[in-house]
Backbone as a ProteinNet text record, in pm:
[ID]
protein_1_A
[PRIMARY]
DDGEELIIKRVIGLPGEKVKYKDNQLYINGKKMIDKYASKETEDFEEVVPKGEYFVLGDNRTNSLDSREFGAFPKKKILGRTSMTIFPFKRWGKKKKLI
[TERTIARY]
1927	1944.2	1901.9	1802.3	1755.6	1815.4	1910.6	1974.5	1900.6	1788.9	1713.3	1759.7	1758	1793.6	1671.5	1689.4	1580.6	1586	1470.9	1462.5	1355.9	1368.1	1263.2	1201.2	1072.1	995.5	866.2	797.2	671.1	557.7	460.8	345.2	255.6	231.8	152.1	16.6	12.9	-110.1	-148.4	-270.7	-324.3	-384.1	-415.1	-468.7	-593.2	-593.1	-707.1	-707.7	-618.1	-618.4	-545	-587	-519.1	-425.3	-293.7	-191.7	-141.8	-143	-107.9	-18.8	85.5	171.1	160.5	110.2	93.7	136.7	229.4	280.4	323.9	402.3	461.4	357.1	239.2	134.5	85.8	70.8	25.1	-126.1	-184.9	-329.5	-353.1	-447.7	-489.1	-636.9	-673.2	-815.3	-870.5	-788.7	-833.1	-830.6	-802.3	-799.7	-658.5	-643.1	-514.9	-467.1	-344.5	-292.3	-182.9	-164.2	-50.9	69.1	173.6	293.4	416.8	460.8	574.9	707.2	705.8	827.5	825.9	728.7	714.9	839.3	872.9	986.7	945.4	1005.3	976.5	1028.7	1102.7	1162.5	1103.2	989.8	929.6	854.1	885.5	821.7	678.8	590.3	449.9	435.9	339.8	308.6	166.3	110.1	-21.4	-23.3	-65.8	-67.7	-194.6	-252.6	-355.4	-288.5	-296.7	-230.4	-303.1	-236.2	-300.7	-355.4	-452.8	-513.5	-404.8	-401.8	-306.5	-167.3	-150.3	-18.2	-25	94.2	105.4	205.9	172.9	261.7	343.5	476.8	567.4	650.2	681.8	771.8	879.2	998.3	1100	1077.6	1127.6	1110	1186.9	1298.3	1370.6	1309	1201.3	1119.8	1199.9	1301.8	1374.7	1482.6	1517.9	1627.1	1598.4	1494.3	1459.4	1419.5	1470.4	1426.5	1306.1	1189.5	1063.5	965.5	837.5	737.8	734.6	787.9	794.9	892.8	991.5	1091.9	1056.7	1014.5	995.2	849.6	755.5	615.9	569.4	446.7	388.8	445.6	441.2	491.9	381.4	391.3	289	301.2	192.2	186.5	290.9	319.1	415.5	556	583.7	716.7	728.8	619	622.3	647.2	759	799.4	757.3	734.1	699.4	695.2	697.2	691.5	814.4	854.4	960.3	896.2	971.4	917.6	1018.2	1133.3	1235.8	1302.1	1332.4	1394.1	1545.8	1616.4	1763.4	1812.7	1748	1788.3	1667.4	1668.1	1787.6	1835.1	1965.2	2028.6	1971.1	1917.9	1861.6	1738.7	1678.4	1560.1	1594.4	1723.7	1770.8	1697.2	1642.3	1583.1	1441.8	1388.4	1253	1156.6	1061.5	964	856.9	815	705.1	577.4	467.5	339.5	290.5	261.1	213.3	60.5	1.8	-143.6	-191.5
-1658.2	-1618.2	-1733.5	-1714.1	-1820.8	-1809.6	-1720	-1703.6	-1619.2	-1562.5	-1477.3	-1332.8	-1264.8	-1124.3	-1038.7	-921.1	-825.6	-738.8	-712	-628.8	-524.7	-417.6	-313.5	-308.5	-334.5	-331.7	-260	-225.3	-154.5	-257.6	-260.3	-348.9	-292.3	-375	-337.3	-404.7	-530.3	-606.9	-670.4	-658.6	-717.5	-853.7	-933.6	-1066.3	-1063.9	-1151.4	-1166.3	-1071.6	-973.1	-876.7	-934.9	-885.7	-923	-809.1	-839.7	-741.2	-770.6	-667.9	-685	-567.3	-601.1	-500.7	-526.5	-431.6	-449.3	-321.3	-331.1	-214.8	-103.5	-144.1	-50.2	25.3	-32.9	27.5	-73.6	-28.1	-110.8	-106	-224.9	-238.8	-323.7	-280.3	-359.9	-388.2	-510.7	-551.3	-479.8	-465.2	-405.6	-252.8	-190.1	-42.9	9.3	100.1	158.5	243.4	217.2	284.3	380.8	483.8	573.7	504.6	491.4	419	501.9	585.5	675.4	597.1	466.7	387.3	304.4	325.5	247.4	275.4	175.4	183.9	132.3	187.5	140.6	0.4	-54.5	-185.3	-292.9	-259.7	-357.6	-462.7	-587.4	-698	-713	-748.7	-770.8	-894.2	-889.5	-1005.7	-988.9	-1096.9	-1095.2	-1198	-1158.9	-1249.6	-1221.7	-1325.7	-1311.1	-1337.7	-1241.5	-1252.1	-1355.5	-1456.5	-1560.4	-1500.4	-1568.2	-1526.4	-1522.7	-1416.2	-1403.2	-1359.9	-1325.3	-1286.2	-1150	-1094.7	-960.4	-959.2	-889.2	-880.1	-752.1	-768.2	-652.4	-634.2	-505.9	-471	-374.8	-383	-287.5	-161.4	-51.7	74.9	74.9	4.2	-12.4	-130.2	-101.6	-208.7	-299.2	-245.1	-325.9	-415.4	-391.8	-470.5	-486.4	-562.9	-582.8	-726.5	-780.7	-913.6	-891.6	-930.9	-902.8	-1013.9	-986.3	-1092.5	-1152.6	-1082.4	-1141.1	-1260.2	-1254.1	-1360.4	-1463.2	-1411.4	-1496.5	-1532.3	-1468.8	-1489	-1395.6	-1402.9	-1317.2	-1354.7	-1260.7	-1281.9	-1293.7	-1389.8	-1398	-1279	-1240.8	-1123.4	-1131.3	-1249.9	-1263.9	-1224	-1220	-1178.1	-1027.5	-954	-810.6	-755.2	-687.8	-643.9	-502.8	-418.9	-281.1	-194.1	-64	34.9	125.4	176.8	275.6	411.3	499.7	633.6	743.8	707.9	805.3	767.7	871.7	853.4	860.1	765.9	767.3	798.9	745.5	772.3	810.4	909.6	984.5	1074.4	1103.3	1175.2	1314.2	1375.9	1512.4	1509.7	1391.6	1378.7	1312.3	1298.7	1228.6	1280.9	1192.9	1225.1	1276.8	1309.2	1358.6	1242	1271.4	1164.6	1161.4	1037.1	1017.2	1004.2	1058.8	1046.5	902.8	843.7	704.6	706.4	615.3	607	534.9
3490.8	3349.6	3262	3178.6	3088.7	2951.3	2930.4	2801.8	2702.2	2742.4	2650.1	2657.7	2543.7	2537.5	2549.9	2607.8	2614.3	2487.8	2430.7	2312	2329.7	2256.7	2258.8	2119.9	2115.7	1988.2	2016.9	1907	1914	1895.8	1988.9	1977.9	1866.2	1763.7	1650.1	1650	1684.1	1679.8	1812	1848.9	1971.1	1941.5	2047.3	2028.8	1938.8	1839	1749.2	1631	1630.7	1518.4	1397.4	1279.8	1157	1122.1	1117.6	1083.8	943.8	860.2	719.7	676.2	605.2	537.6	389.1	312.9	171.8	100.5	7.8	-67.2	27.1	130.7	226.5	309.3	325.5	407	511	634.9	745.7	757.1	774.1	794.4	918.5	1000.9	1117	1096.3	1091.2	1064.2	942.8	839.4	715.1	712.4	828.9	833.2	813.2	715.8	686.6	806.9	848.9	968.9	929.5	1008	990.1	1052.8	974.1	1021.8	982.8	1077.3	1047	1031.9	1059.6	1045	917	835.8	709.1	621.8	544.1	452.2	315.3	215.8	81.8	54.5	151.6	134.1	225.8	292.3	383.1	300.8	325.9	252.6	300.4	209.6	241.3	330.1	423.8	506.3	558.1	608.8	670.1	778.5	900.5	1014.1	1099	1153.4	1254.9	1388.5	1480.9	1610.5	1696.3	1744.1	1828.3	1960.3	2013.4	2141.3	2249.9	2329.2	2435.4	2393.7	2264.3	2216.6	2148.1	2121.7	2067	1952.9	1846.9	1729	1740.6	1733.7	1750.5	1627.1	1598.1	1488.6	1541.8	1488.4	1517.6	1433.5	1481.6	1407.4	1277.4	1269.4	1143.6	1069.2	997.8	937.1	841.2	775.4	677.8	739.7	864.9	928.1	1075.3	1108	1248.8	1273.2	1378.6	1422.1	1512.6	1465.8	1539.7	1512.2	1525.9	1508.7	1368.9	1271.9	1137.7	1136	1224	1234.5	1344.3	1457.8	1577.9	1607.5	1536.4	1568.4	1677.6	1712.3	1817.1	1955.2	2047.6	2182.2	2283.4	2377.1	2481.5	2576.8	2636.8	2724.9	2836.7	2888.2	2997.6	2954.3	2823.7	2774.2	2760.3	2773.3	2761.9	2900.3	2918.2	3053.3	3089.4	2992.2	3024.8	2900.5	2925.4	2819.3	2831.3	2716.5	2719.5	2742.4	2802.3	2825.5	2795.6	2738.7	2707.8	2577.2	2497.9	2370	2383.3	2324.1	2324.2	2184	2082.6	1945.1	1862.8	1778.5	1738.4	1850.3	1851.3	1956.7	1979.3	1872.9	1886.6	1975	1999.1	2086.1	2218.6	2249.5	2370.7	2496	2572.2	2701.4	2696.2	2579.4	2568	2597.6	2683.7	2720.4	2614.2	2589	2496.1	2577.5	2519.6	2581.7	2571.9	2685.5	2689.5	2691.5	2621	2616.8	2740.6
[MASK]
+++++++++++++++++++++++++++++++++++++++++++++++++++++++++++++++++++++++++++++++++++++++++++++++++++

């Protein structure tokens, strides 16, 4: 045990991509993205994801400890993908389609 906690976040930016949040809208490399987790309270930011690292955001954009706080994560820190929904409870157990 190295004292690190496991977290579940959504990968938003790949190595070398420019991730930007402006006026509650997500942009990747200047392209406006559909972001169903957007919030009217998300602070603007702009980051270029370092080589070999990944930019992650929590689904609760206004209250999430993610790459905005900790920076991008190296690939070796990404352990896997989720494939089942726990919350919201009305979707409990439904599998998500993985790309």
